[in-house]
PDB file of C-alpha atoms in Angstrom:
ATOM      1  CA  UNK Z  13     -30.265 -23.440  -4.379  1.00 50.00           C
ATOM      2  CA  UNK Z  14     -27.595 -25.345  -2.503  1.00 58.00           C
ATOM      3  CA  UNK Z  15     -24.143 -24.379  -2.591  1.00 60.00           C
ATOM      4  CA  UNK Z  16     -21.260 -26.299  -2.833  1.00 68.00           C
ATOM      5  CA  UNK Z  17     -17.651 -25.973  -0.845  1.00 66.00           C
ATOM      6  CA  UNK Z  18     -13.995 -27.447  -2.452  1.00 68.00           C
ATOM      7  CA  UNK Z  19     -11.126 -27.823  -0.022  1.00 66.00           C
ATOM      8  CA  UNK Z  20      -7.776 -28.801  -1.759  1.00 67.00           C
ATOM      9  CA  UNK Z  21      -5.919 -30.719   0.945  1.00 69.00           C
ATOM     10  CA  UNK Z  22      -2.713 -29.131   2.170  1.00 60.00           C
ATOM     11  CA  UNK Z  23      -3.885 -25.490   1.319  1.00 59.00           C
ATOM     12  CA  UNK Z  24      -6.833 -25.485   3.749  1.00 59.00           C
ATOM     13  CA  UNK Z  25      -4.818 -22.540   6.080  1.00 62.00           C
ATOM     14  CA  UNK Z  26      -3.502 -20.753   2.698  1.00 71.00           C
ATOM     15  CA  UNK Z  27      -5.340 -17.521   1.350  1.00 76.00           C
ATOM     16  CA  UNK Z  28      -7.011 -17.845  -2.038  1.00 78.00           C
ATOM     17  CA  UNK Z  29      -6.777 -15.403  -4.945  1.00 84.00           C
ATOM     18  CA  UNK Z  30      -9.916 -15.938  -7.097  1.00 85.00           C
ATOM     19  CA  UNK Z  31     -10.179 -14.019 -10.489  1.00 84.00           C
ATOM     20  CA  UNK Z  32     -12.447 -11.496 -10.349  1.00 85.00           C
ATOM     21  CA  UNK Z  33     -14.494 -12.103 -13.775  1.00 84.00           C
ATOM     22  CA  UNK Z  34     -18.253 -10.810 -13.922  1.00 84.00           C
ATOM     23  CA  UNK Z  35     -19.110 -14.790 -13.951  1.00 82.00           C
ATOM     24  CA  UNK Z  36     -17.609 -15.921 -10.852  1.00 83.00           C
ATOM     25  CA  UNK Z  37     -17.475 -13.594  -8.610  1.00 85.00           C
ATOM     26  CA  UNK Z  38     -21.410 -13.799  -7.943  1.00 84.00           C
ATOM     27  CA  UNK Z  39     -20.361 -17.335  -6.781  1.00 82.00           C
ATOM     28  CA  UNK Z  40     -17.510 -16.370  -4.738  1.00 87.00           C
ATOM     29  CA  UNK Z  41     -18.261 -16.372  -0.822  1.00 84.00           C
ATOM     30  CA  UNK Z  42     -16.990 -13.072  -0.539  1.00 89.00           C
ATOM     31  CA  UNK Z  43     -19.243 -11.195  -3.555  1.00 88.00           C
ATOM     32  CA  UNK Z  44     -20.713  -9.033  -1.217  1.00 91.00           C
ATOM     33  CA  UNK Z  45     -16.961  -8.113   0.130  1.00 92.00           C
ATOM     34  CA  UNK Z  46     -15.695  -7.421  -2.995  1.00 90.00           C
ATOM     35  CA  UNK Z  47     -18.653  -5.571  -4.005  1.00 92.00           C
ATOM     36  CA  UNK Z  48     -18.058  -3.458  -0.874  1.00 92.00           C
ATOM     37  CA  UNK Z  49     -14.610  -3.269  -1.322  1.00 92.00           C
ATOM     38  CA  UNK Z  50     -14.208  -2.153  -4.990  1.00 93.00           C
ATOM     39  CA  UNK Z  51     -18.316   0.844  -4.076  1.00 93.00           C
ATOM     40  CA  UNK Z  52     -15.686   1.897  -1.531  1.00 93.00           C
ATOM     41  CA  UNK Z  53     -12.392   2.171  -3.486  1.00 94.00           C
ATOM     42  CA  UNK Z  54     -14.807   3.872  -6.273  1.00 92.00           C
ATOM     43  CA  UNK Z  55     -16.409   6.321  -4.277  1.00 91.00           C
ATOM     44  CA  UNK Z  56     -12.464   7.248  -2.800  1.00 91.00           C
ATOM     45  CA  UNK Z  57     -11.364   7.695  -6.466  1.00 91.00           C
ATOM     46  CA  UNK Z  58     -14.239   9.986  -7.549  1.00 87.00           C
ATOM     47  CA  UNK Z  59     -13.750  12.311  -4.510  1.00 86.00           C
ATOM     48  CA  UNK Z  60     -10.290  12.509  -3.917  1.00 82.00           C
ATOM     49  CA  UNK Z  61      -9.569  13.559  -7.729  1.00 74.00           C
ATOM     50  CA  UNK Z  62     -11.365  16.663  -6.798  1.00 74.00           C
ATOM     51  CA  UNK Z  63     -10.614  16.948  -3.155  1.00 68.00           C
ATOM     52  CA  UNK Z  64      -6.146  16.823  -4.437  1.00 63.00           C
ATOM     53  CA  UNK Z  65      -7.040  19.128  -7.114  1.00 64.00           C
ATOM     54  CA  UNK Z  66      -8.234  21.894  -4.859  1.00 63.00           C
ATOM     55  CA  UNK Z  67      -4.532  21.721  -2.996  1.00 62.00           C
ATOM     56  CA  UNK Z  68      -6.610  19.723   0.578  1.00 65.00           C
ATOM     57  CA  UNK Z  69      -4.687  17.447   2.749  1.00 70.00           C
ATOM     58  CA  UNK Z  70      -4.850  14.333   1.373  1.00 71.00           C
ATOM     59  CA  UNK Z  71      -7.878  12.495   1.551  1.00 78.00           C
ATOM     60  CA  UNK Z  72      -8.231   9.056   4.121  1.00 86.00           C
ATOM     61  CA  UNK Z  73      -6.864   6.710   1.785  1.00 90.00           C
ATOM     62  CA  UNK Z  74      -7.491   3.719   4.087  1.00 91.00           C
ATOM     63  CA  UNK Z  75      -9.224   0.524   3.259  1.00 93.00           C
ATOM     64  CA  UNK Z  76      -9.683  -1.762   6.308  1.00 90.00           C
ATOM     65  CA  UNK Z  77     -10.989  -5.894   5.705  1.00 90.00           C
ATOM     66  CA  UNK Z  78     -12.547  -6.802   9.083  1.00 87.00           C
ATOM     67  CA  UNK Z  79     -13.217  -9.738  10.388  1.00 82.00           C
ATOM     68  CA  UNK Z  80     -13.377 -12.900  13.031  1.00 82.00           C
ATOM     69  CA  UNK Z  81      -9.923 -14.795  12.790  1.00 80.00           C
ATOM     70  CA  UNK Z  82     -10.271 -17.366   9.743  1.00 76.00           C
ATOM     71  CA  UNK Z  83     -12.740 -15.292   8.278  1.00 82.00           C
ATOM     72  CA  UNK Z  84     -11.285 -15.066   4.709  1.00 85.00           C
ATOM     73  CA  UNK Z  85      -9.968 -11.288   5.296  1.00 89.00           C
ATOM     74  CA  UNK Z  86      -6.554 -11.725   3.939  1.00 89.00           C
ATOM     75  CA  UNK Z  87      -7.817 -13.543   0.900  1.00 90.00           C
ATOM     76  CA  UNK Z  88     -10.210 -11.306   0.450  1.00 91.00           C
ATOM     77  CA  UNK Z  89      -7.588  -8.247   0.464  1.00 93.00           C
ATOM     78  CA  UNK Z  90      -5.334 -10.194  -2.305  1.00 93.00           C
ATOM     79  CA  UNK Z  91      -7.922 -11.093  -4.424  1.00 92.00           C
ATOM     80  CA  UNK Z  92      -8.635  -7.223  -4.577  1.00 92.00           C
ATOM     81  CA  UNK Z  93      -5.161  -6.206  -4.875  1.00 93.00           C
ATOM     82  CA  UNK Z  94      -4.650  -9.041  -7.919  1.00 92.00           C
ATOM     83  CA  UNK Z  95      -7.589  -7.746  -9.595  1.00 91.00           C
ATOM     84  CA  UNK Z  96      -6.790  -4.124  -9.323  1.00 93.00           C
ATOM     85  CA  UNK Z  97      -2.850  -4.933 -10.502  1.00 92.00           C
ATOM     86  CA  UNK Z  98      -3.339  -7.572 -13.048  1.00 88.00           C
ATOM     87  CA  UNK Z  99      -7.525  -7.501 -14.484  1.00 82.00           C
ATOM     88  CA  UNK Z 100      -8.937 -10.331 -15.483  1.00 77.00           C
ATOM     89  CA  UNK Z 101     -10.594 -10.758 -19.034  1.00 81.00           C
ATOM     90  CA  UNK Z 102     -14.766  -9.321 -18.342  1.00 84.00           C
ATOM     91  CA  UNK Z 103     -13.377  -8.259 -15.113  1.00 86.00           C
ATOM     92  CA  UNK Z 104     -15.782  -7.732 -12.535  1.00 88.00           C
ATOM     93  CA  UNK Z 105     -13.747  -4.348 -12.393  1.00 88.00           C
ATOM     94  CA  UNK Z 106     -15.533  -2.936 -15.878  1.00 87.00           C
ATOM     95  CA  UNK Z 107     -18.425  -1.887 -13.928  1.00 87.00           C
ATOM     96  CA  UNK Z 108     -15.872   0.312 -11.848  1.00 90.00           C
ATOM     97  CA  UNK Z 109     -15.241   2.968 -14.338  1.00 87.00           C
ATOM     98  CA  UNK Z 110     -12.815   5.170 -12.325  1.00 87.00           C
ATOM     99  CA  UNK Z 111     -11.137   1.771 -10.914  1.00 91.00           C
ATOM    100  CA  UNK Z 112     -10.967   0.249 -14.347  1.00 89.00           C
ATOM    101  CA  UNK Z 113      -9.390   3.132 -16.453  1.00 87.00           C
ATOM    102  CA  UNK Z 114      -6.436   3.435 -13.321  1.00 92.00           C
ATOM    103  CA  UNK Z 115      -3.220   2.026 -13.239  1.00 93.00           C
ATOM    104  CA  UNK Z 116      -2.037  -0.192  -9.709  1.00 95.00           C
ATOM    105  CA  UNK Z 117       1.268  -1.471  -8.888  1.00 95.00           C
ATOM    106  CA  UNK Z 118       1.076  -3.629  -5.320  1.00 94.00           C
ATOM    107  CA  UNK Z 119       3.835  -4.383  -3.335  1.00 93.00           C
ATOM    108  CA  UNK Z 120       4.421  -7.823  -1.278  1.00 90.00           C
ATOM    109  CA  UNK Z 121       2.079  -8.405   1.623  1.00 89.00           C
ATOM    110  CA  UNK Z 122       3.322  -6.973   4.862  1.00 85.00           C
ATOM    111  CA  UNK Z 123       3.821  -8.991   7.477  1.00 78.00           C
ATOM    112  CA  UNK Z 124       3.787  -7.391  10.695  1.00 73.00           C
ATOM    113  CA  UNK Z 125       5.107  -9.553  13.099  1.00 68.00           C
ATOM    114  CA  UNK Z 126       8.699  -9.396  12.223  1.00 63.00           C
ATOM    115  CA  UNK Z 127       8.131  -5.406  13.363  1.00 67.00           C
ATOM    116  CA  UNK Z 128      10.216  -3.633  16.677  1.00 62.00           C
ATOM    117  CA  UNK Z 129      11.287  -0.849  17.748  1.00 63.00           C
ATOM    118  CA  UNK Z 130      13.896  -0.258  15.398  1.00 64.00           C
ATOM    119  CA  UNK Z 131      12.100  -1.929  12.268  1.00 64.00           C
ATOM    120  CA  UNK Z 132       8.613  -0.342  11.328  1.00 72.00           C
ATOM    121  CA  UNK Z 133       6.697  -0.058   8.778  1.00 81.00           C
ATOM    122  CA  UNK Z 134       7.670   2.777   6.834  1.00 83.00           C
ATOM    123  CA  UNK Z 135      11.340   0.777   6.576  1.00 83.00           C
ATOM    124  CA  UNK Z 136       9.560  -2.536   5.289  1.00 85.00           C
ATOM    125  CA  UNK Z 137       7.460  -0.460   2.640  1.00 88.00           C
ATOM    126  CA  UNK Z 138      11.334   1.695   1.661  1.00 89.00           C
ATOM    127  CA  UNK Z 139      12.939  -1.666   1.315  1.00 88.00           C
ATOM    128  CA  UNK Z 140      10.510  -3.400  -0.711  1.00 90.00           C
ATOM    129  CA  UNK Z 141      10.092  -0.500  -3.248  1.00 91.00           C
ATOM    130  CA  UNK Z 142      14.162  -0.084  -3.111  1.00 91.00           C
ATOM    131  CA  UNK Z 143      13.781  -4.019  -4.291  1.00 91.00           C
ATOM    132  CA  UNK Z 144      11.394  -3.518  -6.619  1.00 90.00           C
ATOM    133  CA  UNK Z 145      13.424  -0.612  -8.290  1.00 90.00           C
ATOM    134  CA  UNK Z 146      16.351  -2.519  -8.438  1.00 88.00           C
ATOM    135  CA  UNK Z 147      15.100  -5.476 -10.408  1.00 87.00           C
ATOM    136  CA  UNK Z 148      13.042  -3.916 -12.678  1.00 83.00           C
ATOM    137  CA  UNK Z 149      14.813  -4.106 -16.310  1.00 72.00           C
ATOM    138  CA  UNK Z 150      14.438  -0.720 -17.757  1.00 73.00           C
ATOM    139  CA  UNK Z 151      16.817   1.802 -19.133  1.00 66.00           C
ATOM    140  CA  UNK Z 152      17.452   4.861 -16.890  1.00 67.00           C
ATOM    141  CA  UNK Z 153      19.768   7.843 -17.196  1.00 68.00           C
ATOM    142  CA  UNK Z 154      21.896   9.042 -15.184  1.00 70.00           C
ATOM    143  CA  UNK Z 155      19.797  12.183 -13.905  1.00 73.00           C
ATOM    144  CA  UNK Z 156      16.954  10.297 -13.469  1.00 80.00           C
ATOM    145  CA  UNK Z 157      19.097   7.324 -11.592  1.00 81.00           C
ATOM    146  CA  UNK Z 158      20.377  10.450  -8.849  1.00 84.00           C
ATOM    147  CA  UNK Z 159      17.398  11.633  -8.833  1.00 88.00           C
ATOM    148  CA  UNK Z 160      15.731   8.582  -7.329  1.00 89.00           C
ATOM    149  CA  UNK Z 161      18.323   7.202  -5.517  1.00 90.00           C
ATOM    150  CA  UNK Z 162      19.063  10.354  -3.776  1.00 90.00           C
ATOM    151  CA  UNK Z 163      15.331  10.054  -2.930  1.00 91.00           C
ATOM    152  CA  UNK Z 164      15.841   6.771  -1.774  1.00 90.00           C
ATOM    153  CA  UNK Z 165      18.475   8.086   0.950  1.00 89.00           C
ATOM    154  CA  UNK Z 166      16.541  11.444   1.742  1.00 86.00           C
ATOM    155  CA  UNK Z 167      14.211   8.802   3.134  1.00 87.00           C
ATOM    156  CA  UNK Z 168      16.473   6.801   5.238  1.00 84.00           C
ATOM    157  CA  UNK Z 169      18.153   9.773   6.807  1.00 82.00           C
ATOM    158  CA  UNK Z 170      14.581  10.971   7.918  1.00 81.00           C
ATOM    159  CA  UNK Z 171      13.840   7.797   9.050  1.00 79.00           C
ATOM    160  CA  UNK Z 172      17.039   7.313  11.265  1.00 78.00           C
ATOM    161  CA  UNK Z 173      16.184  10.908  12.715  1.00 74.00           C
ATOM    162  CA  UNK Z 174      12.574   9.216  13.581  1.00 73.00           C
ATOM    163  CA  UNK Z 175      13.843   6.296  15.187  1.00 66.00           C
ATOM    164  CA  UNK Z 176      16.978   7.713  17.338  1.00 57.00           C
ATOM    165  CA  UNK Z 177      17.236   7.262  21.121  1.00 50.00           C
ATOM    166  CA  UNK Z 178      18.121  10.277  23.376  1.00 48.00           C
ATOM    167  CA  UNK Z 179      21.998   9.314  23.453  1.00 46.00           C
ATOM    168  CA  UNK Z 180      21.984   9.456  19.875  1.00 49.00           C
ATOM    169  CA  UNK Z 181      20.238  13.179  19.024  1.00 52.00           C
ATOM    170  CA  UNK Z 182      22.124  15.648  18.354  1.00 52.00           C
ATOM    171  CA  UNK Z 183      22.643  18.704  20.766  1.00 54.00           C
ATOM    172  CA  UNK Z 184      23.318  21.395  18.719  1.00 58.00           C
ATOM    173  CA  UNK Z 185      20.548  23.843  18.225  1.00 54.00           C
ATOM    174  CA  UNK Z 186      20.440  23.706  14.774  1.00 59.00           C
ATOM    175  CA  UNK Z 187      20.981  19.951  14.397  1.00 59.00           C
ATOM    176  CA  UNK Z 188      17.957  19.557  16.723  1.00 56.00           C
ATOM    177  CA  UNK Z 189      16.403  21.570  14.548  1.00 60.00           C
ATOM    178  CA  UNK Z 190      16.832  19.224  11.612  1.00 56.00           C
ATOM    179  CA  UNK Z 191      15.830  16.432  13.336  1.00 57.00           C
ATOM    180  CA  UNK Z 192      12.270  17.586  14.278  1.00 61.00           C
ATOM    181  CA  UNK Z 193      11.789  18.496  10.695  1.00 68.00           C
ATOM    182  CA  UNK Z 194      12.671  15.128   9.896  1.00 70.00           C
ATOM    183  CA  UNK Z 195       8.466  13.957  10.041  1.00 70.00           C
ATOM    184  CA  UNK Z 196       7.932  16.438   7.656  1.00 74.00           C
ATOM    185  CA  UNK Z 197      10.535  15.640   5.745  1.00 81.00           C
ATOM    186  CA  UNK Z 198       9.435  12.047   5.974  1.00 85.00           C
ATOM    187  CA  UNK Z 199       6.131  12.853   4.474  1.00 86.00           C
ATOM    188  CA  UNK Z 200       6.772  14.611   1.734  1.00 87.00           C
ATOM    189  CA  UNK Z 201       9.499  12.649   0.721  1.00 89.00           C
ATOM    190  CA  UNK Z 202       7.801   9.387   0.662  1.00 91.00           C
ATOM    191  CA  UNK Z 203       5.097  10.876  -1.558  1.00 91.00           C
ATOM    192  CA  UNK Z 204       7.765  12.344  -3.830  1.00 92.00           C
ATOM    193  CA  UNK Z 205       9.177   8.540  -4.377  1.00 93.00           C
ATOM    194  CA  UNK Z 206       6.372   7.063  -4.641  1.00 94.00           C
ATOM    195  CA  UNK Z 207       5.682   9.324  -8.248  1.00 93.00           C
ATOM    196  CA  UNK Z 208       9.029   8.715  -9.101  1.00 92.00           C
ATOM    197  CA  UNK Z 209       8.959   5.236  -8.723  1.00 92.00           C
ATOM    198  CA  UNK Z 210       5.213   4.893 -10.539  1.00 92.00           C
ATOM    199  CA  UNK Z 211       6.675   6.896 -13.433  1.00 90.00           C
ATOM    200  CA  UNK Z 212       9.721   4.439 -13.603  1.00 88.00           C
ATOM    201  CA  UNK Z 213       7.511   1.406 -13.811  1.00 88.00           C
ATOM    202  CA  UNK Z 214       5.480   3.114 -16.477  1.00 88.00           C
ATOM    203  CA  UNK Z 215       2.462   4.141 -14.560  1.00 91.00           C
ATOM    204  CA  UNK Z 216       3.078   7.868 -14.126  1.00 90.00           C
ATOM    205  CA  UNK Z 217      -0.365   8.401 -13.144  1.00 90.00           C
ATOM    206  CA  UNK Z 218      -1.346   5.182 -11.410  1.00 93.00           C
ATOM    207  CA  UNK Z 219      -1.505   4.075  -7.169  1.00 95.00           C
ATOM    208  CA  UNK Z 220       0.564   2.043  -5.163  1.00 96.00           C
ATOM    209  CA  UNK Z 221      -1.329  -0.128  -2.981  1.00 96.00           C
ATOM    210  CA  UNK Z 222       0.099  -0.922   0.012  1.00 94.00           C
ATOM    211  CA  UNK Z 223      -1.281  -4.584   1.709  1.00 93.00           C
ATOM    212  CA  UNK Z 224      -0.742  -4.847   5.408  1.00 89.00           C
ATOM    213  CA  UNK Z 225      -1.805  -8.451   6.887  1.00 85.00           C
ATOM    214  CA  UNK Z 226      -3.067  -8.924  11.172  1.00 77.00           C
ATOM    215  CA  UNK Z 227      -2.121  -5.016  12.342  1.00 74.00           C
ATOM    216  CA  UNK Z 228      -4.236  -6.186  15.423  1.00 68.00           C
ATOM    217  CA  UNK Z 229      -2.006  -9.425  15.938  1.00 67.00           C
ATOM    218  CA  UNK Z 230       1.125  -7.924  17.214  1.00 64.00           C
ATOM    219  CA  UNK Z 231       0.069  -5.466  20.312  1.00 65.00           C
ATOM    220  CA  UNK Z 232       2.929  -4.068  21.131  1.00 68.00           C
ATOM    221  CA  UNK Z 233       3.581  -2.214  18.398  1.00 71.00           C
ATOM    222  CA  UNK Z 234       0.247  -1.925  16.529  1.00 73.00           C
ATOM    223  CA  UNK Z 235      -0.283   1.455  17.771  1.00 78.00           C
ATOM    224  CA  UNK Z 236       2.401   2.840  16.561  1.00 79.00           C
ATOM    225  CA  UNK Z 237       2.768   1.548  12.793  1.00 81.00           C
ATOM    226  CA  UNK Z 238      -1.616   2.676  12.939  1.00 82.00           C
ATOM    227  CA  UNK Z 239       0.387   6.002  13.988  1.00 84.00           C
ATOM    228  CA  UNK Z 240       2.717   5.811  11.213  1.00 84.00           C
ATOM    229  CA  UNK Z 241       0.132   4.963   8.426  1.00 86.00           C
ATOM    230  CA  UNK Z 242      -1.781   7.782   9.301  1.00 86.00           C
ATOM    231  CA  UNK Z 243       1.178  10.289   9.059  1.00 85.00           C
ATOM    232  CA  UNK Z 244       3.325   9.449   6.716  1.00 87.00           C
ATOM    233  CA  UNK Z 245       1.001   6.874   3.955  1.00 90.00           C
ATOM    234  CA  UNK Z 246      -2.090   9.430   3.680  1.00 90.00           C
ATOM    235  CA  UNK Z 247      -0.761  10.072  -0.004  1.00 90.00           C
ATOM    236  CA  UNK Z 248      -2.759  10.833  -3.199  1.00 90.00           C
ATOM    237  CA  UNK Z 249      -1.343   8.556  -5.137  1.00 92.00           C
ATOM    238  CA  UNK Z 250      -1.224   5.055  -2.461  1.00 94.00           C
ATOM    239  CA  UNK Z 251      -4.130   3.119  -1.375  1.00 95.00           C
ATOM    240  CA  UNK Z 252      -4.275   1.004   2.051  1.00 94.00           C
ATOM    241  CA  UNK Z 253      -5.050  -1.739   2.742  1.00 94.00           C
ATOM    242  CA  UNK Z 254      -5.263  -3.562   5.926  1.00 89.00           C
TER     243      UNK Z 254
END
């Protein structure tokens, strides 16, 4: 049976989210990629419930969309993250039982080529949550608004610690001491706001997905935000992908 291809002129470079419904995605170009995508993410779900419970390191909560240049990968990756955030009606989802029953909240896309030395990822993912917490509508009280907030700036301090140059560490013994815990600090922390911030959006229990678009396009610094995924966004409650 022959297939047929629609290109809307002007949004031939743009990504495309497609709904996810059990109808159309068996016509989608990428049905085997979602398939893949959503066995994998299932699979994750089933054995890192266990895996958390029995106090383990996190388990590799990395999803990775691979692929030639103009290959579809990024649309690919949003479709997913649409789905998983906002479910269609007869989403293709309700044959994902541990996906389906879960609650997702996605942040914006991550673009990054705007990354240096100074600005990583770990600030770009801090800023957009800080965003998101600040324009969502909902009554807070005062403990909980400390509470968060000083969470917030736990974060940035350990950051800064992470990112300054020789000139600017401290020489004190102890104060050197502080700094090097700072990656700890830095890891627990950010796992810490991220179930504060789920539970202030309403999904106490639910993932933050994290979308990361072209890690391989910007070399310079591509090893080092890989490096930074792996030791401060291996969480149990965020997903990955890239």
């Amino acid at each position: 049976m022959s297939q047929h291809l629609y290109f809307n002129i002007g949004e031939e470079s743009r990504p495309l989210i497609e709904k996810l419904t059990k109808q159309n995605v068996k016509e989608s170009l990428f049905s085997e990629q979602y398939k893949n995508a959503l066995d994998s993410l299932s699979s994750y779900l089933k054995v890192s419930e266990t895996w958390n419970k029995e106090g383990n390191e996190p388990f590799n909560n990395i999803f990775a969309f691979i692929g030639e240049r103009g290959a579809g990968k990024t649309s690919c990756m949003l479709s997913v993250a649409n789905e998983l955030t906002d479910k269609s009606e007869n989403s293709f989802l309700d044959s994902y039982e541990e996906v389906k029953n879960l609650a997702f909240h996605k942040l914006s896309l991550i673009d990054p080529s705007f990354f240096d030395e100074k600005h990583g990822i770990i600030a770009e993912i801090l800023a957009s949550l800080y965003h998101e917490y600040r324009v969502t509508e909902k009554p807070i009280n005062s403990l909980e608004r400390t509470e968060i907030l000083g969470k917030f700036a736990d974060l940035q301090k350990d950051f800064n610690c992470l990112l300054a140059s020789d000139a600017e560490k401290p020489h004190d013994d102890l104060e050197q001491l502080v700094g090097l815990s700072a990656a700890v600090n830095l890891r627990a922390n950010f796992g810490e706001l991220v179930t504060m911030f789920m539970k202030y959006i309403g999904k106490p229990e639910g993932k933050l997905i994290v979308m990361i678009d072209d890690i391989d396009l910007h070399t310079n610094q591509a090893t080092v935000m890989v490096e930074q995924i792996r030791k401060y966004l291996v969480q149990p409650n965020v997903i990955i992908l890239l």
